[in-house]
Coordinates of C-alpha atoms and ligand atoms in Angstrom, one line a residue:
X1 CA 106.1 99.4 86.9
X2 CA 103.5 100.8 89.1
X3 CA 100.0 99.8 89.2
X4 CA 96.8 101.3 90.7
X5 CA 92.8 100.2 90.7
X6 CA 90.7 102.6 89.7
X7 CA 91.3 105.5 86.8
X8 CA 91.5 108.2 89.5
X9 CA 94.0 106.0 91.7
X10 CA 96.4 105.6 88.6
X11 CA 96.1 109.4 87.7
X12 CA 96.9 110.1 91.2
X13 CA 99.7 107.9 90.5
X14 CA 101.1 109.3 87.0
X15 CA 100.9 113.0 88.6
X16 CA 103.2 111.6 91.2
X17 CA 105.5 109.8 89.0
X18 CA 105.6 110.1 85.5
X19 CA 106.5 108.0 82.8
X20 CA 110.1 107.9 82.5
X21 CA 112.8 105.5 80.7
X22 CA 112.9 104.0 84.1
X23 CA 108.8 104.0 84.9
X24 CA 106.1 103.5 83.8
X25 CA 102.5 102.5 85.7
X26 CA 99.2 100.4 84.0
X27 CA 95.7 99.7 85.7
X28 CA 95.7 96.6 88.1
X29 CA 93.0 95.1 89.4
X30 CA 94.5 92.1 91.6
X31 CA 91.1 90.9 91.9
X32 CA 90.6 89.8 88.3
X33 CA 92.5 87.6 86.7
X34 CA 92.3 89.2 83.2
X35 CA 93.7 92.3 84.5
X36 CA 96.7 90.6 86.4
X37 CA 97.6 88.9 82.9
X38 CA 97.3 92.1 81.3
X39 CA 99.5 94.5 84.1
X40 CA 102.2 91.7 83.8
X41 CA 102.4 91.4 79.7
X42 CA 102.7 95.2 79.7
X43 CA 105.6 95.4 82.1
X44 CA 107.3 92.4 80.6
X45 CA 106.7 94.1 76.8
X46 CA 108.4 97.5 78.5
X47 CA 111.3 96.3 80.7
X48 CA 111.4 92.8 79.7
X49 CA 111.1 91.3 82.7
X50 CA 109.7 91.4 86.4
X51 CA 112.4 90.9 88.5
X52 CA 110.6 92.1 91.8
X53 CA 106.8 91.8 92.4
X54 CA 105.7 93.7 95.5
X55 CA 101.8 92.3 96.4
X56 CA 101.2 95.7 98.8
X57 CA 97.3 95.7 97.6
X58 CA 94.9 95.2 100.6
X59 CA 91.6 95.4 102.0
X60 CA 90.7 95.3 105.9
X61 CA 87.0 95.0 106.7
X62 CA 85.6 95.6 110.4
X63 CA 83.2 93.0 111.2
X64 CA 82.8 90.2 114.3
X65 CA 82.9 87.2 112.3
X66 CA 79.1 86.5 112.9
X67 CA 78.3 90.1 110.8
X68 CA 80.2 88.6 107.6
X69 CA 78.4 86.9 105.0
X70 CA 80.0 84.4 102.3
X71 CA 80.3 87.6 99.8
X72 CA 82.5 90.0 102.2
X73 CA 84.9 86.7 103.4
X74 CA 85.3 86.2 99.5
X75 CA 85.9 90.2 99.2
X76 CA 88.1 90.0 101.9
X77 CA 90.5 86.9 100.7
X78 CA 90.3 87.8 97.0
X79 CA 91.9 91.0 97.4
X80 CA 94.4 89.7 100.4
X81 CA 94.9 86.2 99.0
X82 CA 93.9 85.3 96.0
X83 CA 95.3 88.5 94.1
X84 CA 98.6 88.0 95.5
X85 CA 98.6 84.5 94.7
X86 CA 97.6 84.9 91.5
X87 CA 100.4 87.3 90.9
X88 CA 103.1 85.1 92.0
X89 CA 101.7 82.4 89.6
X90 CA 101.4 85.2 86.7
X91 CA 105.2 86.3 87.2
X92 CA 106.5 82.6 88.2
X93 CA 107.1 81.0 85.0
X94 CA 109.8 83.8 83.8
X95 CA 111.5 84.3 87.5
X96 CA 112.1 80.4 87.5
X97 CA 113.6 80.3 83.7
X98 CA 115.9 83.5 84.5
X99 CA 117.0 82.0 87.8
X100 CA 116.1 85.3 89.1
X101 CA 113.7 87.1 91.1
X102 CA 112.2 88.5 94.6
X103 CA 108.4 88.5 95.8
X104 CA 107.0 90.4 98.3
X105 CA 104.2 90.3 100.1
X106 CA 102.8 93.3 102.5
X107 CA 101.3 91.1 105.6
X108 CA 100.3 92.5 108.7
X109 CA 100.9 92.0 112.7
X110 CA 97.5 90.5 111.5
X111 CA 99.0 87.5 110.3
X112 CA 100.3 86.7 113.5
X113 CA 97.7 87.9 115.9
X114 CA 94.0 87.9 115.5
X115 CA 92.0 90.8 116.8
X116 CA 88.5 91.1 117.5
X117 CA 86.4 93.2 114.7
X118 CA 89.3 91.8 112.4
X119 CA 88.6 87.8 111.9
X120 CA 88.5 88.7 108.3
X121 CA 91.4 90.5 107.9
X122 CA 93.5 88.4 110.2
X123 CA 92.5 85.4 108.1
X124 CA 93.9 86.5 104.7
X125 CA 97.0 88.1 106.3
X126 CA 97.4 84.0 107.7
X127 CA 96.8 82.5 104.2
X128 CA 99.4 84.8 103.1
X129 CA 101.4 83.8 105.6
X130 CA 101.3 80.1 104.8
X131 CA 101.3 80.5 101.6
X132 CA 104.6 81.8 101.3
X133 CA 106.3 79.8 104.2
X134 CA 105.2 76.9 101.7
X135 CA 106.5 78.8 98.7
X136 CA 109.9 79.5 100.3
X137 CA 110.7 75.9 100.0
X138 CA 109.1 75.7 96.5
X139 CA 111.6 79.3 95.4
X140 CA 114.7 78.5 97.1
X141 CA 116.0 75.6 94.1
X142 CA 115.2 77.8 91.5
X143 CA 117.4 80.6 93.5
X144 CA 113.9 83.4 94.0
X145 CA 113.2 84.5 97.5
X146 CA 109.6 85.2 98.9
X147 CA 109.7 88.0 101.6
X148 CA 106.7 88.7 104.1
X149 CA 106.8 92.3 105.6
X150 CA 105.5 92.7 108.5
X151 CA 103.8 96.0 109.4
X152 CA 102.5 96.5 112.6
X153 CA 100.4 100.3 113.1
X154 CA 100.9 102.5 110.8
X155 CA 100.6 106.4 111.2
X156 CA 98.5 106.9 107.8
X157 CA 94.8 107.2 107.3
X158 CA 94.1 104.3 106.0
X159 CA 91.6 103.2 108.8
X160 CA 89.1 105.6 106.9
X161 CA 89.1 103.0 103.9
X162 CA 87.8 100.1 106.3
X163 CA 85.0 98.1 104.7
X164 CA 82.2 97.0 106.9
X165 CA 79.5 94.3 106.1
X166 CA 76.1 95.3 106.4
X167 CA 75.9 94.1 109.8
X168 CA 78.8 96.1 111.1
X169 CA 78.1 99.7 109.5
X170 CA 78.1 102.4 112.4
X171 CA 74.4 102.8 111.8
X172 CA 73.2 99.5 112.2
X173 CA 75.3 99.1 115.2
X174 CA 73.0 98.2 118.2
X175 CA 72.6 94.7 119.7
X176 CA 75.5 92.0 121.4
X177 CA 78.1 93.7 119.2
X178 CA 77.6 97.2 119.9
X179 CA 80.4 97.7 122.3
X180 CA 83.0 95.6 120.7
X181 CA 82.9 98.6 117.5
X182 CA 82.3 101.1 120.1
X183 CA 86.0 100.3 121.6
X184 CA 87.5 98.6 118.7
X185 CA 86.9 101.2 116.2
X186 CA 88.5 104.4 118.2
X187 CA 91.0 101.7 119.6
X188 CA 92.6 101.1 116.4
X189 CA 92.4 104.6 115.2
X190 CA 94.3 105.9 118.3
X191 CA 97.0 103.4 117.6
X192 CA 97.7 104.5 114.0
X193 CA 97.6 107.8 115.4
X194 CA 100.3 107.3 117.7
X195 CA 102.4 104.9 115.3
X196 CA 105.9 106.5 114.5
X197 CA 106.0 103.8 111.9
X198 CA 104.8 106.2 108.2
X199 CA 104.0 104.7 105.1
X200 CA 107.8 105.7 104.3
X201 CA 109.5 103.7 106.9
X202 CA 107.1 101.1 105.6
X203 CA 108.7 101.5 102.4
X204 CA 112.1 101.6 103.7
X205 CA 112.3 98.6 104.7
X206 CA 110.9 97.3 101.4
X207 CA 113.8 98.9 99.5
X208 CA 116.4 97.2 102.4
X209 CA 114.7 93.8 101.3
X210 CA 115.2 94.8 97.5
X211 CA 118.8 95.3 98.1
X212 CA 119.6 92.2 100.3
X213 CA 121.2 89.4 98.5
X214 CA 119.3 86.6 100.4
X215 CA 116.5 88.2 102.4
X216 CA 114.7 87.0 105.6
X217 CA 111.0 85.0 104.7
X218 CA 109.7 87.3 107.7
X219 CA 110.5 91.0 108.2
X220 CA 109.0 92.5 110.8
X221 CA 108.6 96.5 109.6
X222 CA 108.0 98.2 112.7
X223 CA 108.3 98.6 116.6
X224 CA 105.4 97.0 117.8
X225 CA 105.2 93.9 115.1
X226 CA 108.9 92.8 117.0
X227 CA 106.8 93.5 119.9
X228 CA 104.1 91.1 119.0
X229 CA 106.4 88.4 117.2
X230 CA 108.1 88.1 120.9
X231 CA 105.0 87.9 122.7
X232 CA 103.7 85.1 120.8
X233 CA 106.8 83.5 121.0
X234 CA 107.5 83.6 124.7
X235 CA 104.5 84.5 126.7
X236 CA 102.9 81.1 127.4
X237 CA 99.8 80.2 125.5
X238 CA 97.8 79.5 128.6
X239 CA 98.3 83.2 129.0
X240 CA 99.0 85.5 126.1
X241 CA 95.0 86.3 125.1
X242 CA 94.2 86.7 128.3
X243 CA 97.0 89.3 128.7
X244 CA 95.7 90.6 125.4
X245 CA 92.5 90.9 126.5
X246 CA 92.8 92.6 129.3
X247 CA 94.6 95.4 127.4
X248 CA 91.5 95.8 125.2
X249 CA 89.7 98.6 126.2
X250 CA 86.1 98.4 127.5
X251 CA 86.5 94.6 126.8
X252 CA 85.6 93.4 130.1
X253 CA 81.9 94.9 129.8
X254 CA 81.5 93.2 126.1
X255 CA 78.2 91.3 125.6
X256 CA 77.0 92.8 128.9
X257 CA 73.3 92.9 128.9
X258 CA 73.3 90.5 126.0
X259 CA 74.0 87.2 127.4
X260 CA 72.6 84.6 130.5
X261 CA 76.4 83.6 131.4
X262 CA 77.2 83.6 135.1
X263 CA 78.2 87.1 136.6
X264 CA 77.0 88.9 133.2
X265 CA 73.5 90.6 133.5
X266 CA 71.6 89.3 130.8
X267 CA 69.0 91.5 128.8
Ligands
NAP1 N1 97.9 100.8 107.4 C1 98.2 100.0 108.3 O1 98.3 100.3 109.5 C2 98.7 98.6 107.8 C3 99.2 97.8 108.8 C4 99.7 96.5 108.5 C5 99.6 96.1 107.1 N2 99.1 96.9 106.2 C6 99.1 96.4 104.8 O2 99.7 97.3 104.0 C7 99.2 97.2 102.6 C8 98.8 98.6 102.2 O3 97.8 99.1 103.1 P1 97.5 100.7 103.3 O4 97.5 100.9 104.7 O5 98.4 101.5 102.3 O6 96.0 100.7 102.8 P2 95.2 101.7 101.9 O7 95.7 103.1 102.2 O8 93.8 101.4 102.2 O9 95.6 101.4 100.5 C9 95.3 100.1 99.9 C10 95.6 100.2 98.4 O10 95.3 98.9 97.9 C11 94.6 99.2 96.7 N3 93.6 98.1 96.3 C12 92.6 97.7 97.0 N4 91.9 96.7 96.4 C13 92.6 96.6 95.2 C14 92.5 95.7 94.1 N5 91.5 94.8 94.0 N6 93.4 95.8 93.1 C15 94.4 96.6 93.1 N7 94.6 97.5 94.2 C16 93.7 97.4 95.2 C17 93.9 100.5 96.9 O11 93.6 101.0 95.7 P3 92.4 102.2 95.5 O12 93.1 103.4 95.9 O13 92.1 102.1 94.1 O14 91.3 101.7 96.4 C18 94.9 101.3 97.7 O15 95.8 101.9 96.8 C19 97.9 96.3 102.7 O16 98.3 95.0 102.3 C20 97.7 96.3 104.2 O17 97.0 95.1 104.6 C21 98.7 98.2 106.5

């Protein structure tokens, strides 16, 4: 079963694939509990089951963490988080009873590295995280695996959805934080530009963790998410965000003109 937001999202979606013996798609919201109820009784009352839940639904705002506000953190996690989470609880019950089943969850290089402009993101790509490292002990009696995929850039043009707080929209961009978007933003871009990882390889790797019999919790899903996981794991800690740091671009002038720290030129 396929599922999409918004009416235009799931049109989009039944011009692409239409209803067959073998698919069919219904409106989810991940975000609402109602609707996740719903989107599962309708696949369970068509196939009879769901034997695979893939949580690929996700939001990324742009913000320093001190341009968020309560209401874009919850936006953030209940989208990331919570809406995966309460999938795996909706579809639980009749994977444990069957003795059957695979989750996946779409995470991020986010959830094992924290970038700046991305605290928000990051965050709910580590819930994720945790949350299924816990639930792969909680799934492995009852014979169900839990699967995290990894993505690292992606060539796609899904920086153009960003969300930004009201602090961090382009046109209210002046002040301490100024440069951090002005290098971030084009930063990121460039690297999904360059990325030979597509939405399809992406999907690749989803369908090689549907066919294997007892797949990996983690599963890196492209070049530079290996890249990252070794990084973390062997460069020591002392060192790694400085090294990171350095490779930002423009980082070294950040705050410049905005602080009274020693060797910066305050404003
Ligand atoms: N693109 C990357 O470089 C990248 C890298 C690492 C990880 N990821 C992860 O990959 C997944 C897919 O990202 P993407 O790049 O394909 O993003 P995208 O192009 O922005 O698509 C996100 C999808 O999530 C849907 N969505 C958003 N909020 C939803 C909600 N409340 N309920 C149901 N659906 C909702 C959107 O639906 P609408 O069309 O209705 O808005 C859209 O179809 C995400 O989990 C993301 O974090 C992406």
């Amino acid at each position: 079963m396929l599922t999409a937001r918004t009416g235009a999202s799931l049109d989009k979606v039944r011009a692409d694939f239409p209803e067959s013996e073998t698919c069919g798609s219904v409106a989810l919201d991940v975000t609402d509990d109602a609707s996740r109820k719903a989107a599962v009784a309708a696949t369970i009352a068509r196939f009879g089951a769901v034997n695979i839940l893939i949580n690929n639904a996700g939001i990324s705002y742009r913000a320093v963490v001190e341009h968020m506000t309560d209401k874009d953190e919850c936006r953030q996690m209940a989208t990331n988080y919570f809406g995966p989470l309460g999938m795996i609880r909706e579809v639980l019950p009749s994977m444990r009873e069957r003795g059957r089943g695979k989750i996946i969850n779409i995470s991020s290089v986010s959830g094992m590295l924290a970038m700046p402009t991305m605290a928000s993101y990051s965050a709910s790509k580590y819930a994720l995280e945790g949350a299924s490292e816990a639930l792969w002990y909680e799934l492995k009696p009852f014979g169900l695996s839990v699967t995290l995929v990894q993505p690292g850039f992606i060539h796609s043009n899904s920086f153009r959805n960003v969300y930004h707080s009201a602090a961090s929209r382009p046109e209210n961009c002046e002040g301490p934080y100024a440069r951090y978007y002005r290098s971030m933003n084009p930063f990121v871009e460039r690297l999904m530009n360059l990325a030979l990882a597509t939405p399809e390889s992406i999907a690749e790797k989803v369908l090689r963790v549907i066919r294997t019999e007892n797949p990996c919790l983690w599963v890196p899903a492209t070049a530079d998410a290996y890249l990252f996981y070794y990084l973390r794991r062997f460069l020591p800690r002392r060192l790694l965000l400085h090294v990171l740091f350095a490779c930002l671009p423009g980082a070294r002038r950040w705050g410049e003109g905005h602080t009274r720290r020693r060797g910066q030129r305050a404003a």
